[in-house]
CSV table of C-alpha atoms and ligand atoms in Angstrom, one decimal:
chain,number,residue,atom,x,y,z
X,306,MET,CA,0.1,0.0,0.0
X,307,HIS,CA,1.2,3.4,-1.0
X,308,ASN,CA,2.8,6.0,1.6
X,309,VAL,CA,3.5,9.2,-0.1
X,310,ARG,CA,2.7,13.1,0.9
X,311,THR,CA,2.1,16.0,-0.8
X,312,VAL,CA,4.9,18.5,-0.9
X,313,ASN,CA,2.8,21.1,-2.9
X,314,GLU,CA,0.3,21.3,-5.3
X,315,ASP,CA,2.4,19.7,-8.5
X,316,VAL,CA,5.2,17.8,-5.9
X,317,ILE,CA,4.8,14.5,-4.4
X,318,TRP,CA,7.4,13.3,-1.8
X,319,LEU,CA,8.0,9.5,-2.6
X,320,GLY,CA,10.7,8.6,0.0
X,321,ALA,CA,11.2,6.0,2.3
X,322,SER,CA,13.2,5.1,5.3
X,323,ASP,CA,15.5,1.8,6.2
X,324,ARG,CA,15.7,1.2,10.0
X,325,ARG,CA,17.2,-2.0,9.7
X,326,ILE,CA,20.2,-0.6,8.0
X,327,ALA,CA,23.4,-0.8,10.7
X,328,LEU,CA,26.3,1.2,8.4
X,329,PHE,CA,25.5,3.9,5.7
X,330,GLU,CA,27.8,3.2,2.8
X,331,ASN,CA,28.9,0.4,4.9
X,332,ALA,CA,31.0,2.7,6.9
X,333,TYR,CA,28.8,5.0,9.0
X,334,PRO,CA,26.8,3.9,12.2
X,335,VAL,CA,23.2,4.9,11.6
X,336,PRO,CA,21.7,3.8,14.8
X,337,LYS,CA,18.2,5.9,13.7
X,338,GLY,CA,18.0,4.0,10.3
X,339,MET,CA,18.4,6.0,6.9
X,340,SER,CA,16.2,7.7,4.9
X,341,TYR,CA,15.7,8.1,1.1
X,342,ASN,CA,13.9,11.0,-0.9
X,343,SER,CA,12.4,11.0,-4.1
X,344,TYR,CA,10.1,13.6,-5.7
X,345,LEU,CA,7.5,13.4,-8.4
X,346,ILE,CA,6.7,16.7,-10.3
X,347,LYS,CA,3.4,16.4,-12.0
X,348,ASP,CA,2.9,19.1,-14.7
X,349,GLU,CA,2.2,18.5,-18.4
X,350,LYS,CA,5.0,16.1,-18.4
X,351,THR,CA,6.1,14.0,-15.5
X,352,CYS,CA,9.2,14.0,-13.7
X,353,LEU,CA,11.0,11.7,-11.3
X,354,MET,CA,13.9,13.9,-8.9
X,355,ASP,CA,16.1,10.9,-8.1
X,356,GLY,CA,15.1,7.7,-6.8
X,357,VAL,CA,15.8,5.5,-3.8
X,358,ASP,CA,18.1,2.9,-2.2
X,359,THR,CA,17.4,-1.0,-3.1
X,360,ALA,CA,16.6,-1.5,0.7
X,361,VAL,CA,13.4,0.5,0.0
X,362,LEU,CA,12.8,-0.5,-3.7
X,363,THR,CA,9.7,-2.3,-3.4
X,364,LYS,CA,7.9,0.6,-1.5
X,365,PHE,CA,9.3,3.0,-3.9
X,366,MET,CA,8.0,1.5,-6.9
X,367,ALA,CA,4.5,1.1,-5.3
X,368,ASN,CA,4.5,4.8,-4.1
X,369,LEU,CA,5.3,6.0,-7.8
X,370,GLU,CA,2.7,4.0,-9.5
X,371,PHE,CA,0.2,5.3,-6.9
X,372,ALA,CA,1.5,9.0,-7.1
X,373,LEU,CA,1.2,8.5,-11.5
X,374,GLY,CA,-2.3,8.2,-10.8
X,375,GLY,CA,-2.2,5.8,-14.0
X,376,ARG,CA,-0.4,8.5,-16.1
X,377,ASP,CA,3.3,7.4,-17.9
X,378,LEU,CA,6.6,8.4,-16.6
X,379,ASP,CA,8.2,11.0,-18.7
X,380,TYR,CA,11.4,12.0,-17.4
X,381,MET,CA,13.7,10.9,-14.5
X,382,VAL,CA,16.3,13.3,-13.3
X,383,VAL,CA,19.6,11.7,-12.1
X,384,GLN,CA,21.1,14.3,-9.8
X,385,HIS,CA,23.5,12.1,-8.1
X,386,MET,CA,24.5,8.6,-9.3
X,387,GLU,CA,25.1,6.9,-6.5
X,388,PRO,CA,23.4,3.7,-5.8
X,389,ASP,CA,21.6,4.8,-2.4
X,390,HIS,CA,19.5,6.9,-5.1
X,391,CYS,CA,19.9,5.0,-8.5
X,392,ALA,CA,18.7,1.4,-7.6
X,393,ALA,CA,15.5,1.7,-9.3
X,394,ILE,CA,17.1,2.8,-12.6
X,395,PRO,CA,16.7,-0.7,-14.2
X,396,ALA,CA,13.3,-1.3,-13.0
X,397,LEU,CA,12.2,2.3,-14.3
X,398,LEU,CA,13.3,1.6,-17.6
X,399,SER,CA,11.7,-1.6,-18.0
X,400,LYS,CA,8.3,-0.3,-16.8
X,401,TYR,CA,7.9,3.0,-18.5
X,402,SER,CA,9.1,2.8,-21.9
X,403,ASN,CA,8.9,6.2,-22.8
X,404,LEU,CA,11.2,7.1,-20.0
X,405,LYS,CA,13.9,9.7,-20.9
X,406,ILE,CA,17.1,9.9,-18.3
X,407,VAL,CA,18.1,13.5,-17.7
X,408,ALA,CA,21.8,13.5,-16.3
X,409,SER,CA,25.1,15.1,-16.5
X,410,GLN,CA,27.3,13.3,-19.1
X,411,LYS,CA,29.2,12.0,-16.2
X,412,ALA,CA,26.1,10.7,-14.6
X,413,LEU,CA,25.4,8.9,-17.8
X,414,ASP,CA,28.7,7.3,-18.0
X,415,MET,CA,28.1,5.9,-14.6
X,416,ILE,CA,24.8,4.4,-15.4
X,417,LYS,CA,26.8,2.4,-18.0
X,418,GLN,CA,29.5,1.9,-15.3
X,419,PHE,CA,27.1,0.3,-12.6
X,420,PHE,CA,24.2,-1.2,-14.5
X,421,ASP,CA,25.9,-1.8,-18.2
X,422,ILE,CA,22.7,-0.4,-19.8
X,423,ASP,CA,22.9,1.6,-23.1
X,424,LEU,CA,20.3,4.4,-22.5
X,425,GLY,CA,20.8,5.5,-26.6
X,426,ASP,CA,17.9,8.0,-27.3
X,427,LYS,CA,16.8,7.6,-23.6
X,428,ALA,CA,19.7,9.7,-22.4
X,429,MET,CA,19.6,13.5,-22.0
X,430,ALA,CA,22.6,15.1,-21.4
X,431,ILE,CA,22.6,18.4,-19.5
X,432,LYS,CA,25.1,20.9,-18.1
X,433,GLU,CA,25.3,23.9,-16.1
X,434,ALA,CA,22.2,26.3,-17.0
X,435,ASP,CA,20.4,23.8,-18.9
X,436,THR,CA,16.9,23.8,-18.8
X,437,LEU,CA,13.8,21.1,-19.0
X,438,ASN,CA,10.3,22.4,-19.5
X,439,LEU,CA,7.5,20.3,-18.0
X,440,GLY,CA,4.9,22.9,-18.7
X,441,LYS,CA,4.5,25.2,-15.8
X,442,HIS,CA,7.6,24.4,-14.3
X,443,GLU,CA,10.8,24.9,-15.8
X,444,LEU,CA,14.0,23.3,-14.4
X,445,LYS,CA,17.3,24.7,-14.4
X,446,PHE,CA,20.4,22.7,-13.5
X,447,PHE,CA,23.7,23.6,-11.7
X,448,ALA,CA,26.7,21.7,-11.4
X,449,ALA,CA,27.7,20.6,-7.8
X,450,PRO,CA,30.9,18.6,-8.5
X,451,MET,CA,32.1,16.9,-5.1
X,452,VAL,CA,28.9,17.6,-3.2
X,453,HIS,CA,29.3,14.5,-2.9
X,454,TRP,CA,30.5,13.2,-6.2
X,455,PRO,CA,31.9,14.6,-9.5
X,456,GLU,CA,28.8,13.9,-11.5
X,457,VAL,CA,26.3,16.0,-9.1
X,458,MET,CA,24.1,18.5,-10.6
X,459,VAL,CA,21.1,20.2,-8.2
X,460,THR,CA,18.0,21.7,-9.8
X,461,TYR,CA,16.1,24.7,-9.3
X,462,ASP,CA,12.1,25.2,-10.2
X,463,ALA,CA,11.5,28.7,-10.2
X,464,LYS,CA,8.2,28.5,-10.5
X,465,ASP,CA,7.8,27.6,-6.7
X,466,GLY,CA,11.4,28.4,-5.5
X,467,LEU,CA,12.6,24.7,-5.3
X,468,LEU,CA,16.0,23.7,-5.0
X,469,PHE,CA,16.3,20.1,-5.1
X,470,SER,CA,19.7,19.5,-3.6
X,471,ALA,CA,21.0,16.1,-4.0
X,472,ASP,CA,23.1,15.0,-1.1
X,473,ALA,CA,23.6,18.8,0.0
X,474,PHE,CA,21.5,19.4,3.1
X,475,GLY,CA,20.7,15.7,3.9
X,476,GLU,CA,20.8,14.0,7.4
X,477,PHE,CA,21.4,10.4,8.8
X,478,GLY,CA,18.3,9.1,10.2
X,479,SER,CA,15.1,7.5,9.4
X,480,LEU,CA,12.0,10.1,8.5
X,481,ASP,CA,9.2,9.0,11.5
X,482,GLY,CA,6.2,10.7,9.4
X,483,GLY,CA,7.3,14.1,9.5
X,484,ILE,CA,9.1,15.3,6.1
X,485,PHE,CA,9.4,19.0,7.0
X,486,ALA,CA,12.1,20.4,9.0
X,487,ASP,CA,9.4,22.4,10.8
X,488,GLU,CA,7.5,19.3,11.9
X,489,VAL,CA,9.9,18.2,14.0
X,490,ASP,CA,12.6,19.6,16.9
X,491,TRP,CA,15.0,19.8,14.5
X,492,GLU,CA,17.9,21.7,16.2
X,493,ARG,CA,17.5,19.3,19.5
X,494,ASP,CA,16.9,16.0,17.8
X,495,TRP,CA,18.4,16.3,14.1
X,496,LEU,CA,21.2,19.0,14.1
X,497,ASP,CA,24.0,16.4,15.5
X,498,GLU,CA,23.0,14.1,12.7
X,499,ALA,CA,23.1,16.6,9.9
X,500,ARG,CA,26.4,17.5,11.3
X,501,ARG,CA,27.8,14.2,11.0
X,502,TYR,CA,26.3,13.2,7.6
X,503,TYR,CA,27.6,16.4,6.5
X,504,VAL,CA,31.2,16.1,7.9
X,505,ASN,CA,31.7,12.5,7.0
X,506,ILE,CA,30.3,12.1,3.5
X,507,VAL,CA,31.0,16.0,2.2
X,508,GLY,CA,33.2,17.2,4.8
X,509,LYS,CA,36.5,17.1,2.5
X,510,TYR,CA,35.1,19.3,0.3
X,511,GLY,CA,34.4,22.6,1.5
X,512,ALA,CA,35.2,24.6,-1.4
X,513,GLN,CA,33.0,22.9,-3.4
X,514,THR,CA,29.9,23.3,-1.0
X,515,LEU,CA,30.6,26.7,-0.8
X,516,ALA,CA,30.8,27.3,-4.4
X,517,LEU,CA,27.5,25.4,-4.5
X,518,LEU,CA,26.0,27.9,-1.5
X,519,ASN,CA,27.4,31.0,-3.8
X,520,LYS,CA,25.3,29.7,-6.6
X,521,ALA,CA,22.4,29.4,-4.4
X,522,LYS,CA,22.6,32.5,-2.9
X,523,ALA,CA,21.7,34.0,-6.5
X,524,LEU,CA,18.3,32.2,-6.4
X,525,ASP,CA,15.2,32.7,-4.7
X,526,ILE,CA,14.7,29.7,-2.7
X,527,LYS,CA,11.6,28.5,-0.7
X,528,MET,CA,12.1,25.2,-0.1
X,529,ILE,CA,15.1,22.9,0.0
X,530,LEU,CA,14.5,19.1,-1.1
X,531,PRO,CA,17.4,16.8,-0.1
X,532,LEU,CA,17.6,13.3,-0.8
X,533,HIS,CA,18.2,12.3,2.4
X,534,GLY,CA,16.3,13.7,5.7
X,535,HIS,CA,13.9,16.6,6.1
X,536,ILE,CA,12.5,19.3,3.8
X,537,TRP,CA,13.1,22.8,4.6
X,538,ARG,CA,10.1,25.2,3.9
X,539,GLU,CA,11.0,27.5,6.9
X,540,ASN,CA,13.9,29.3,8.8
X,541,LEU,CA,16.0,28.4,5.5
X,542,ASP,CA,18.6,30.3,7.2
X,543,LEU,CA,19.3,28.2,9.8
X,544,ILE,CA,20.2,25.0,7.7
X,545,ILE,CA,22.1,27.3,5.2
X,546,GLY,CA,23.8,29.3,7.9
X,547,LYS,CA,25.0,25.7,9.6
X,548,TYR,CA,26.4,24.8,5.8
X,549,GLN,CA,28.2,28.0,5.7
X,550,SER,CA,30.1,27.3,9.0
X,551,TRP,CA,31.0,23.5,7.8
X,552,ALA,CA,31.9,24.3,4.5
X,553,THR,CA,34.4,26.9,5.6
X,554,TYR,CA,35.5,24.7,8.8
X,555,THR,CA,34.4,27.8,11.0
X,556,PRO,CA,33.7,26.4,14.6
X,557,GLU,CA,29.9,26.6,16.1
X,558,GLU,CA,30.9,26.3,19.5
X,559,ASN,CA,33.5,28.5,21.4
X,560,SER,CA,34.5,25.5,23.6
X,561,VAL,CA,36.8,22.6,24.2
X,562,ALA,CA,36.2,19.2,22.9
X,563,ILE,CA,38.9,16.7,24.3
X,564,PHE,CA,39.6,13.4,22.9
X,565,TYR,CA,41.7,10.6,24.4
X,566,GLY,CA,43.2,7.2,23.8
X,567,SER,CA,44.0,5.6,27.2
X,568,ILE,CA,44.8,1.9,27.8
X,569,TYR,CA,44.9,1.7,31.8
X,570,GLY,CA,42.8,4.9,32.6
X,571,ASN,CA,46.0,7.5,33.2
X,572,THR,CA,45.9,9.0,29.9
X,573,GLU,CA,41.8,9.5,30.5
X,574,ASN,CA,42.7,10.9,34.3
X,575,ALA,CA,44.6,13.5,32.5
X,576,ALA,CA,41.6,14.4,30.2
X,577,GLU,CA,39.3,14.5,32.8
X,578,ILE,CA,41.4,16.7,35.1
X,579,LEU,CA,42.0,19.1,32.4
X,580,ALA,CA,38.1,18.9,31.6
X,581,THR,CA,37.1,19.7,35.1
X,582,LYS,CA,39.5,22.7,35.5
X,583,LEU,CA,38.3,24.1,31.9
X,584,SER,CA,34.8,24.0,33.6
X,585,GLU,CA,35.8,25.8,36.9
X,586,LYS,CA,37.4,28.2,34.8
X,587,GLY,CA,33.6,28.9,33.4
X,588,VAL,CA,34.0,27.1,30.0
X,589,ARG,CA,30.6,25.9,29.1
X,590,ASN,CA,30.1,22.8,27.1
X,591,VAL,CA,33.1,20.9,27.8
X,592,ARG,CA,32.9,17.6,26.1
X,593,VAL,CA,35.2,14.3,26.6
X,594,TYR,CA,35.4,11.3,24.0
X,595,ASP,CA,37.0,8.2,24.5
X,596,VAL,CA,38.7,7.3,21.0
X,597,SER,CA,38.4,3.5,21.7
X,598,LYS,CA,34.6,4.0,22.4
X,599,THR,CA,33.0,6.3,20.1
X,600,ASP,CA,32.7,5.9,16.8
X,601,VAL,CA,35.2,8.0,14.5
X,602,SER,CA,32.6,9.6,12.7
X,603,GLU,CA,31.0,11.0,15.8
X,604,LEU,CA,34.4,12.4,16.8
X,605,VAL,CA,35.2,13.8,13.5
X,606,SER,CA,31.6,15.8,13.5
X,607,LYS,CA,32.5,16.9,17.2
X,608,ALA,CA,36.1,18.2,16.1
X,609,PHE,CA,34.0,20.0,13.2
X,610,GLN,CA,31.8,21.7,15.8
X,611,TYR,CA,34.5,23.0,18.4
X,612,LYS,CA,36.9,25.7,18.6
X,613,ALA,CA,39.8,24.1,20.5
X,614,LEU,CA,40.5,20.5,20.2
X,615,VAL,CA,42.8,18.2,22.9
X,616,PHE,CA,44.4,15.1,21.6
X,617,ALA,CA,45.5,12.9,24.5
X,618,SER,CA,47.1,9.6,23.6
X,619,ALA,CA,49.1,6.8,25.2
X,620,THR,CA,52.3,5.6,23.3
X,621,TYR,CA,51.6,2.2,21.6
X,622,ASN,CA,53.9,0.4,19.6
X,623,GLY,CA,56.2,3.2,19.2
X,624,GLU,CA,53.0,5.0,17.6
X,625,ILE,CA,50.1,6.8,18.5
X,626,PHE,CA,47.5,4.8,19.9
X,627,ASP,CA,45.5,3.6,17.6
X,628,GLY,CA,41.7,5.2,18.0
X,629,MET,CA,43.6,8.6,18.1
X,630,HIS,CA,45.9,7.7,15.3
X,631,THR,CA,42.4,6.9,13.2
X,632,LEU,CA,40.7,10.4,14.4
X,633,ILE,CA,43.5,12.6,13.2
X,634,THR,CA,44.0,10.7,10.1
X,635,ASP,CA,40.5,11.1,9.6
X,636,LEU,CA,40.6,14.8,10.3
X,637,LYS,CA,43.3,15.2,7.8
X,638,ASN,CA,41.4,13.4,5.1
X,639,HIS,CA,38.7,15.5,5.8
X,640,ASN,CA,40.4,18.7,5.5
X,641,LEU,CA,39.5,20.1,9.0
X,642,SER,CA,41.3,23.3,9.5
X,643,LYS,CA,41.5,26.8,11.6
X,644,ARG,CA,41.6,24.9,14.7
X,645,THR,CA,44.0,25.2,18.2
X,646,VAL,CA,44.9,21.9,19.3
X,647,ALA,CA,46.4,20.7,22.7
X,648,LEU,CA,48.4,17.6,23.0
X,649,ILE,CA,48.9,14.9,26.0
X,650,ASP,CA,50.7,11.9,25.8
X,651,ASN,CA,52.0,9.2,28.1
X,652,GLY,CA,54.7,6.7,27.9
X,653,SER,CA,56.1,4.4,30.3
X,654,TRP,CA,59.7,4.2,28.8
X,655,ALA,CA,59.3,6.2,25.8
X,656,ALA,CA,56.8,8.5,25.3
X,657,ILE,CA,56.3,9.4,21.4
X,658,ALA,CA,52.7,9.9,20.9
X,659,GLY,CA,53.1,13.5,21.4
X,660,LYS,CA,55.5,14.2,18.8
X,661,LYS,CA,53.9,12.0,16.3
X,662,MET,CA,50.5,13.8,17.1
X,663,ARG,CA,52.2,17.0,16.4
X,664,GLU,CA,53.8,16.1,13.4
X,665,MET,CA,50.3,15.1,11.6
X,666,VAL,CA,48.3,18.3,13.1
X,667,GLU,CA,51.1,20.4,11.9
X,668,SER,CA,50.9,18.7,8.5
X,669,MET,CA,46.9,19.9,8.4
X,670,LYS,CA,45.8,23.8,7.0
X,671,GLU,CA,45.8,26.4,9.4
X,672,MET,CA,46.2,24.1,12.7
X,673,THR,CA,48.0,25.7,15.7
X,674,VAL,CA,49.7,23.8,18.6
X,675,LEU,CA,49.1,25.0,21.8
X,676,GLU,CA,51.9,24.9,24.0
X,677,PRO,CA,53.3,23.3,26.2
X,678,VAL,CA,52.6,19.8,25.2
X,679,VAL,CA,51.6,17.8,28.6
X,680,SER,CA,53.8,14.3,29.2
X,681,LEU,CA,52.9,11.7,31.3
X,682,LYS,CA,55.3,9.0,32.6
X,683,SER,CA,52.5,6.2,32.9
X,684,ALA,CA,50.3,8.1,35.5
X,685,VAL,CA,49.4,12.0,36.0
X,686,SER,CA,52.2,13.4,38.6
X,687,GLU,CA,51.8,16.6,40.6
X,688,ALA,CA,54.0,18.4,38.1
X,689,ASN,CA,51.6,17.3,35.0
X,690,VAL,CA,48.8,18.7,37.1
X,691,ALA,CA,50.4,22.0,37.3
X,692,GLU,CA,50.8,21.5,33.7
X,693,LEU,CA,47.2,20.7,33.1
X,694,GLU,CA,46.4,23.9,35.2
X,695,GLU,CA,48.5,26.0,32.9
X,696,LEU,CA,47.3,24.4,29.6
X,697,ALA,CA,43.5,25.0,30.8
X,698,ASP,CA,44.4,28.9,31.4
X,699,SER,CA,46.0,28.8,27.7
X,700,LEU,CA,42.6,27.5,26.6
X,701,VAL,CA,40.8,29.5,28.4
X,702,ASP,CA,42.8,32.7,27.0
X,703,LEU,CA,42.0,31.3,23.3
X,704,LEU,CA,38.3,30.9,24.0
X,705,ASN,CA,38.3,34.6,24.9
X,706,GLN,CA,40.2,35.9,21.9
C,1177,FEO,FE1,23.2,10.0,-0.9
C,1177,FEO,FE2,26.3,10.7,-2.4
C,1177,FEO,O1,24.6,9.6,-1.8
C-alpha cells in the first residue's frame, strides 16, 4: 500500500526509510536508520527527481505508481548517480518505456558503468544552466561537483522556488512521518546527525560546497528538498548558516572537545582533570570522548563543531594509540583546518605519541599546536597537574580571544 506525502500542488514526496541498516555506505553507524527521498513533479510532463536505495525499492515502485495515478513517467532526473539513489533505474526503464533519463554526461557514463545499460536515445545529457520544460515548471540545472561525487547536479524550479539539492542538506536517520524540518524539533533532535552526515560524507570538499552555496545565493529559494532527511520550507537560514560554517571549517562552539586514547585509564585521568579545570574556569559545554569507544564519525563531527581540540594519547607500539591515530588521520582526510590543538601524551618508557601527533597536526592546514605539550610518565604526577592547570589557562585565553 502506498505511503506518499504532498509537498505542494504539483510535487509529491515518494521517500522511504530503512531502519534495519547498521552502516550507511557500509561505513557510518546509523542507529536511527536512513531515509531516502525521491520527488515526483506532475505537470504537463511527469518528472521524477532521483530514486532510492535498493533497501526500499519495492515500496518506492508502489508509491510511484500510486502517485502517477495512471499517467506515464516522462523523465527521471538523476542528480546523483550513487547507488543509494539509483537502484530503481533498471526497473523504471523496464516499466516506463517512454522514460528519458536526464543527467550530466558523467552521471550517464556512470549509469553505463553500474548497470551496463546502453540508454541510447533515452539519455538526455544536461550541463550547467541547461533547462527542462515540464509545462508550468521549468527546471534549471546547476553543477555541484564533489557534493558529493563529481557528476552531481542540483536543480532549481523557479515557479515555486524549489531547490532539489541532491546530497546537500541531508541527514542521517529515518523519517518518522514528519518530512519537513518544521514538523520536528530539528535543532534538538537532528542537528547533530545533519552535521555528522555532512562532515563525513562531504566535509572534505568545503570549497566545492561553498561554491554551491554561492550559486544558491543568486536564487530565490523557498524550499530545499534533499535526498536524505527533512525538507526545509521555513527558517532556511538555519540550515544554510550551518552549511556556511561547515564548508568554511568555522567552529560553531566556542569551547573545548577533549579526545583521549587511554589503555589503563591514566591518560583518561589527565583528560578528565583538564576538563574539570576548564569547567571550573567557566568554560561551558566541555566534552570528553574516549576514542576507543565512540565511533570515529562522531568524533570527526565534534572536531568540526568545536573551536579548541585536545588530543591525549598513550604511546602504543612506538606510535600514537590506534583510535587516536585513526581520528587524526580522518580529520586530515576531511580537510579540517582552522583549529587550535592541545596535546597530552603518555609513555612508561618512551613517550612518542606527542611528537607524532604534533607532526600530523602540523601537516594539516591552518592548525596551531598550543604549548606546552603535557607528557605523562605512566600516571599523572603533581608536576603534570600544574602543567594541566597552565594548559587550561591557555585554552581559556584562546576562547576569550
Ligand atoms: Fe546519498 Fe552521495 O549519496
